[in-house]
mmCIF file of C-alpha atoms in Angstrom:
data_model
loop_
_atom_site.group_PDB
_atom_site.id
_atom_site.type_symbol
_atom_site.label_atom_id
_atom_site.label_comp_id
_atom_site.label_asym_id
_atom_site.label_seq_id
_atom_site.Cartn_x
_atom_site.Cartn_y
_atom_site.Cartn_z
ATOM 1 C CA MET A 1 121.690 75.525 117.621
ATOM 2 C CA SER A 2 125.052 77.044 116.691
ATOM 3 C CA ALA A 3 125.696 78.478 113.241
ATOM 4 C CA PRO A 4 127.938 75.617 112.063
ATOM 5 C CA ASP A 5 125.418 73.026 113.316
ATOM 6 C CA ARG A 6 122.663 74.803 111.470
ATOM 7 C CA ALA A 7 124.669 74.902 108.260
ATOM 8 C CA ALA A 8 125.324 71.199 108.448
ATOM 9 C CA SER A 9 121.784 70.084 109.231
ATOM 10 C CA GLU A 10 119.558 72.674 107.547
ATOM 11 C CA GLY A 11 121.680 74.248 104.845
ATOM 12 C CA PRO A 12 123.203 77.737 104.785
ATOM 13 C CA ILE A 13 121.447 80.948 105.804
ATOM 14 C CA ARG A 14 120.122 82.497 102.606
ATOM 15 C CA VAL A 15 120.783 86.261 102.474
ATOM 16 C CA VAL A 16 119.827 89.127 100.155
ATOM 17 C CA VAL A 17 121.987 92.266 100.392
ATOM 18 C CA ALA A 18 120.419 95.603 99.399
ATOM 19 C CA ASP A 19 122.602 98.718 99.099
ATOM 20 C CA ASP A 20 122.724 101.291 96.319
ATOM 21 C CA HIS A 21 126.486 101.862 96.713
ATOM 22 C CA THR A 22 128.156 99.181 94.603
ATOM 23 C CA ILE A 23 131.463 99.237 96.467
ATOM 24 C CA VAL A 24 129.751 98.907 99.860
ATOM 25 C CA ARG A 25 127.466 96.147 98.628
ATOM 26 C CA GLU A 26 130.309 94.173 97.059
ATOM 27 C CA GLY A 27 132.342 94.506 100.263
ATOM 28 C CA LEU A 28 129.471 93.150 102.357
ATOM 29 C CA VAL A 29 128.897 90.305 99.934
ATOM 30 C CA MET A 30 132.587 89.389 100.070
ATOM 31 C CA ILE A 31 132.452 89.207 103.867
ATOM 32 C CA LEU A 32 129.317 87.063 103.831
ATOM 33 C CA ARG A 33 130.518 84.669 101.146
ATOM 34 C CA ALA A 34 133.609 83.903 103.215
ATOM 35 C CA ALA A 35 131.370 82.437 105.951
ATOM 36 C CA PRO A 36 130.639 78.696 105.546
ATOM 37 C CA ASP A 37 127.110 78.943 106.969
ATOM 38 C CA ILE A 38 125.884 81.849 104.794
ATOM 39 C CA GLU A 39 124.858 81.948 101.142
ATOM 40 C CA VAL A 40 124.285 85.273 99.357
ATOM 41 C CA VAL A 41 121.393 84.553 96.989
ATOM 42 C CA GLY A 42 120.764 88.074 95.707
ATOM 43 C CA GLU A 43 122.035 91.659 95.486
ATOM 44 C CA ALA A 44 119.720 94.659 95.142
ATOM 45 C CA SER A 45 120.469 98.341 94.513
ATOM 46 C CA ASP A 46 117.088 99.757 95.580
ATOM 47 C CA GLY A 47 114.019 98.908 97.614
ATOM 48 C CA GLU A 48 111.909 97.609 94.727
ATOM 49 C CA GLN A 49 114.640 95.181 93.682
ATOM 50 C CA ALA A 50 114.930 93.979 97.273
ATOM 51 C CA ILE A 51 111.183 93.334 97.490
ATOM 52 C CA ALA A 52 111.209 91.470 94.163
ATOM 53 C CA MET A 53 114.124 89.309 95.304
ATOM 54 C CA VAL A 54 112.384 88.426 98.554
ATOM 55 C CA GLN A 55 109.333 87.330 96.593
ATOM 56 C CA GLN A 56 111.382 85.340 94.086
ATOM 57 C CA LEU A 57 114.189 83.906 96.236
ATOM 58 C CA GLN A 58 112.566 83.555 99.685
ATOM 59 C CA PRO A 59 115.725 84.355 101.673
ATOM 60 C CA HIS A 60 116.045 83.871 105.407
ATOM 61 C CA VAL A 61 117.553 87.334 105.972
ATOM 62 C CA VAL A 62 117.608 90.667 104.123
ATOM 63 C CA VAL A 63 120.403 93.138 104.891
ATOM 64 C CA MET A 64 118.760 96.448 103.961
ATOM 65 C CA ASP A 65 120.419 99.821 103.513
ATOM 66 C CA ILE A 66 117.899 102.450 104.608
ATOM 67 C CA SER A 67 118.898 105.347 102.348
ATOM 68 C CA MET A 68 118.337 104.219 98.763
ATOM 69 C CA PRO A 69 116.789 105.966 95.736
ATOM 70 C CA GLY A 70 113.247 105.252 94.587
ATOM 71 C CA THR A 71 111.488 102.999 97.062
ATOM 72 C CA SER A 72 113.441 103.637 100.253
ATOM 73 C CA GLY A 73 114.867 100.909 102.416
ATOM 74 C CA LEU A 74 112.419 101.928 105.142
ATOM 75 C CA GLU A 75 109.374 101.448 102.903
ATOM 76 C CA ALA A 76 110.823 98.179 101.595
ATOM 77 C CA ILE A 77 111.209 96.954 105.187
ATOM 78 C CA ARG A 78 107.568 97.735 105.938
ATOM 79 C CA ARG A 79 106.374 95.861 102.863
ATOM 80 C CA ILE A 80 108.611 92.853 103.482
ATOM 81 C CA ARG A 81 107.547 92.625 107.122
ATOM 82 C CA ARG A 82 103.903 92.849 106.043
ATOM 83 C CA ASP A 83 103.980 90.343 103.177
ATOM 84 C CA TRP A 84 106.741 87.951 104.293
ATOM 85 C CA PRO A 85 106.757 88.069 108.104
ATOM 86 C CA GLN A 86 108.999 84.992 108.284
ATOM 87 C CA VAL A 87 111.887 86.894 106.635
ATOM 88 C CA LYS A 88 114.334 88.532 109.046
ATOM 89 C CA VAL A 89 115.386 92.092 108.194
ATOM 90 C CA LEU A 90 118.581 93.812 109.318
ATOM 91 C CA ALA A 91 118.747 97.574 108.852
ATOM 92 C CA LEU A 92 122.112 98.855 107.651
ATOM 93 C CA THR A 93 122.792 102.583 107.869
ATOM 94 C CA ILE A 94 125.288 105.307 108.705
ATOM 95 C CA HIS A 95 122.719 107.076 110.888
ATOM 96 C CA GLU A 96 122.956 106.910 114.671
ATOM 97 C CA SER A 97 120.660 109.781 115.694
ATOM 98 C CA GLU A 98 117.868 109.014 118.162
ATOM 99 C CA ASP A 99 114.932 110.029 115.973
ATOM 100 C CA TYR A 100 116.245 108.095 112.992
ATOM 101 C CA ILE A 101 116.971 104.931 114.974
ATOM 102 C CA LEU A 102 113.560 104.809 116.632
ATOM 103 C CA HIS A 103 111.828 105.445 113.296
ATOM 104 C CA VAL A 104 113.657 102.487 111.749
ATOM 105 C CA LEU A 105 113.012 100.186 114.691
ATOM 106 C CA ARG A 106 109.304 100.936 114.506
ATOM 107 C CA ALA A 107 109.289 99.689 110.903
ATOM 108 C CA GLY A 108 109.768 96.201 112.335
ATOM 109 C CA VAL A 109 113.439 95.388 111.777
ATOM 110 C CA HIS A 110 115.015 92.512 113.688
ATOM 111 C CA GLY A 111 118.375 94.221 114.001
ATOM 112 C CA TYR A 112 120.212 97.486 113.405
ATOM 113 C CA VAL A 113 123.825 97.513 112.202
ATOM 114 C CA VAL A 114 125.765 100.732 111.617
ATOM 115 C CA LYS A 115 127.947 100.767 108.526
ATOM 116 C CA ARG A 116 131.108 101.812 110.344
ATOM 117 C CA ALA A 117 130.984 98.499 112.235
ATOM 118 C CA ALA A 118 129.339 96.314 109.608
ATOM 119 C CA GLY A 119 132.477 94.366 108.742
ATOM 120 C CA GLN A 120 132.855 93.081 112.293
ATOM 121 C CA GLU A 121 129.181 92.803 113.230
ATOM 122 C CA LEU A 122 127.241 91.649 110.205
ATOM 123 C CA LEU A 123 127.913 87.924 110.569
ATOM 124 C CA SER A 124 127.042 88.026 114.265
ATOM 125 C CA ALA A 125 123.878 90.007 113.524
ATOM 126 C CA ILE A 126 122.670 87.558 110.868
ATOM 127 C CA ARG A 127 123.263 84.559 113.099
ATOM 128 C CA ALA A 128 121.566 86.270 116.038
ATOM 129 C CA VAL A 129 118.343 87.041 114.183
ATOM 130 C CA MET A 130 118.260 83.491 112.832
ATOM 131 C CA ARG A 131 118.299 82.278 116.451
ATOM 132 C CA GLY A 132 115.229 84.383 117.072
ATOM 133 C CA GLU A 133 117.134 87.172 118.818
ATOM 134 C CA SER A 134 117.313 90.889 118.080
ATOM 135 C CA TYR A 135 120.632 92.545 117.285
ATOM 136 C CA LEU A 136 121.507 96.154 118.064
ATOM 137 C CA HIS A 137 124.876 97.857 117.894
ATOM 138 C CA PRO A 138 125.882 98.972 121.443
ATOM 139 C CA ALA A 139 125.423 102.657 120.557
ATOM 140 C CA ILE A 140 121.895 101.865 119.375
ATOM 141 C CA VAL A 141 121.085 100.046 122.618
ATOM 142 C CA GLN A 142 121.996 103.187 124.551
ATOM 143 C CA VAL A 143 119.695 105.330 122.414
ATOM 144 C CA VAL A 144 116.758 102.934 122.804
ATOM 145 C CA LEU A 145 117.300 102.655 126.541
ATOM 146 C CA SER A 146 117.515 106.432 126.943
ATOM 147 C CA ASP A 147 114.273 106.905 125.018
ATOM 148 C CA TYR A 148 112.505 104.257 127.098
ATOM 149 C CA LEU A 149 113.665 105.772 130.391
ATOM 150 C CA HIS A 150 112.637 109.234 129.232
ATOM 151 C CA ARG A 151 109.128 108.008 128.452
ATOM 152 C CA LEU A 152 108.837 106.281 131.796
ATOM 153 C CA GLU A 153 110.032 109.382 133.613
ATOM 154 C CA HIS A 154 107.430 111.554 131.861
ATOM 155 C CA GLY A 155 104.605 109.033 132.003
ATOM 156 C CA GLN A 156 104.568 108.655 128.225
ATOM 157 C CA GLU A 157 104.960 104.908 127.970
ATOM 158 C CA ALA A 158 102.094 103.795 125.740
ATOM 159 C CA PRO A 159 100.260 100.473 126.002
ATOM 160 C CA LEU A 160 101.874 97.785 123.880
ATOM 161 C CA LEU A 161 100.359 97.463 120.430
ATOM 162 C CA THR A 162 100.955 94.565 118.086
ATOM 163 C CA GLU A 163 102.768 95.181 114.814
ATOM 164 C CA ARG A 164 99.461 94.914 112.910
ATOM 165 C CA GLU A 165 97.766 97.355 115.294
ATOM 166 C CA ARG A 166 100.592 99.870 114.857
ATOM 167 C CA GLU A 167 100.275 99.535 111.086
ATOM 168 C CA ILE A 168 96.533 100.197 111.283
ATOM 169 C CA VAL A 169 97.073 103.191 113.585
ATOM 170 C CA ARG A 170 99.509 104.643 111.054
ATOM 171 C CA LEU A 171 97.053 104.196 108.163
ATOM 172 C CA ILE A 172 94.134 105.653 110.122
ATOM 173 C CA ALA A 173 96.278 108.628 111.092
ATOM 174 C CA GLU A 174 97.235 109.112 107.429
ATOM 175 C CA GLY A 175 93.540 109.414 106.555
ATOM 176 C CA TYR A 176 92.664 105.986 105.191
ATOM 177 C CA LYS A 177 89.112 104.693 105.752
ATOM 178 C CA ASN A 178 88.482 101.221 107.177
ATOM 179 C CA ARG A 179 87.620 99.768 103.785
ATOM 180 C CA GLU A 180 90.757 101.248 102.215
ATOM 181 C CA ILE A 181 92.880 99.829 105.035
ATOM 182 C CA ALA A 182 91.333 96.405 104.492
ATOM 183 C CA GLN A 183 92.229 96.574 100.798
ATOM 184 C CA ARG A 184 95.799 97.776 101.435
ATOM 185 C CA LEU A 185 96.493 95.082 104.040
ATOM 186 C CA ASN A 186 94.524 92.368 102.215
ATOM 187 C CA ILE A 187 92.347 91.633 105.250
ATOM 188 C CA SER A 188 88.594 91.781 105.786
ATOM 189 C CA LEU A 189 86.717 94.926 106.726
ATOM 190 C CA LYS A 190 85.497 93.193 109.887
ATOM 191 C CA THR A 191 89.100 92.414 110.895
ATOM 192 C CA VAL A 192 90.031 96.085 110.502
ATOM 193 C CA GLU A 193 87.035 97.134 112.591
ATOM 194 C CA THR A 194 87.979 94.633 115.302
ATOM 195 C CA HIS A 195 91.587 95.856 115.353
ATOM 196 C CA ARG A 196 90.391 99.454 115.500
ATOM 197 C CA ALA A 197 88.104 98.734 118.457
ATOM 198 C CA ASN A 198 90.933 96.939 120.290
ATOM 199 C CA ILE A 199 93.307 99.834 119.626
ATOM 200 C CA MET A 200 90.828 102.371 120.965
ATOM 201 C CA GLN A 201 90.308 100.279 124.070
ATOM 202 C CA LYS A 202 94.044 99.770 124.697
ATOM 203 C CA LEU A 203 94.810 103.465 124.272
ATOM 204 C CA ASN A 204 91.662 104.639 126.057
ATOM 205 C CA ILE A 205 90.794 107.066 123.274
ATOM 206 C CA ASN A 206 87.512 107.722 121.499
ATOM 207 C CA ASP A 207 88.104 109.390 118.157
ATOM 208 C CA ARG A 208 90.464 109.745 115.211
ATOM 209 C CA VAL A 209 91.859 113.111 116.389
ATOM 210 C CA GLN A 210 93.192 111.502 119.567
ATOM 211 C CA LEU A 211 94.518 108.604 117.491
ATOM 212 C CA VAL A 212 96.415 111.004 115.218
ATOM 213 C CA ARG A 213 97.928 112.696 118.273
ATOM 214 C CA PHE A 214 99.050 109.305 119.574
ATOM 215 C CA ALA A 215 100.575 108.414 116.185
ATOM 216 C CA ILE A 216 102.535 111.686 116.120
ATOM 217 C CA ARG A 217 103.659 111.404 119.743
ATOM 218 C CA THR A 218 104.923 107.846 119.217
ATOM 219 C CA ARG A 219 106.396 108.808 115.816
ATOM 220 C CA LEU A 220 104.296 106.356 113.810
ATOM 221 C CA ILE A 221 103.779 109.299 111.453
ATOM 222 C CA GLU A 222 105.584 112.593 111.008
ATOM 223 C CA PRO A 223 103.730 115.765 112.118
#
């Protein structure tokens, strides 16, 4: 369904914009409000405000600056993706380095827009993620492709883990016990144990030390 059709039949796309730079945020909001199929329902200046607005306003899309004071945009993305998986999240940042990009993508974003191109790309990115697609700036696509090819070349391509499994791997690697993980993720202890067994089987590893090495190698955690 095209964006105008969607606006007519289902109402506008509800968007929250989070950026700690007032001028940048106001500029993005101005661009979005000029589009007939988009409604800006909230503006946040840090990660905690963004999370609170998602809970209160239930937007379709959050445009999230990564580098913000207090609760970072990256942590806010993780929490939003965990607690409101139906909400689409677009990362907005000046960073285009390989390590930074892959770290952000692993947080579960649906798209990655660089600030230098945000004025031209943001509307397209929002509409794309609402169609169920991912959106990456062309420079970001090249970085992701290069990383993937490098891993294939060196035999480092890991078995595919689900988003929940990756989250559990990260928490195990950070030292959390099964019961603590269950409490943090609001799931049962048995569910955590089942996920852990599946992860071990997929990765063909037997202990936490090997799991920590995997988490570092795949950049789920920082060494």
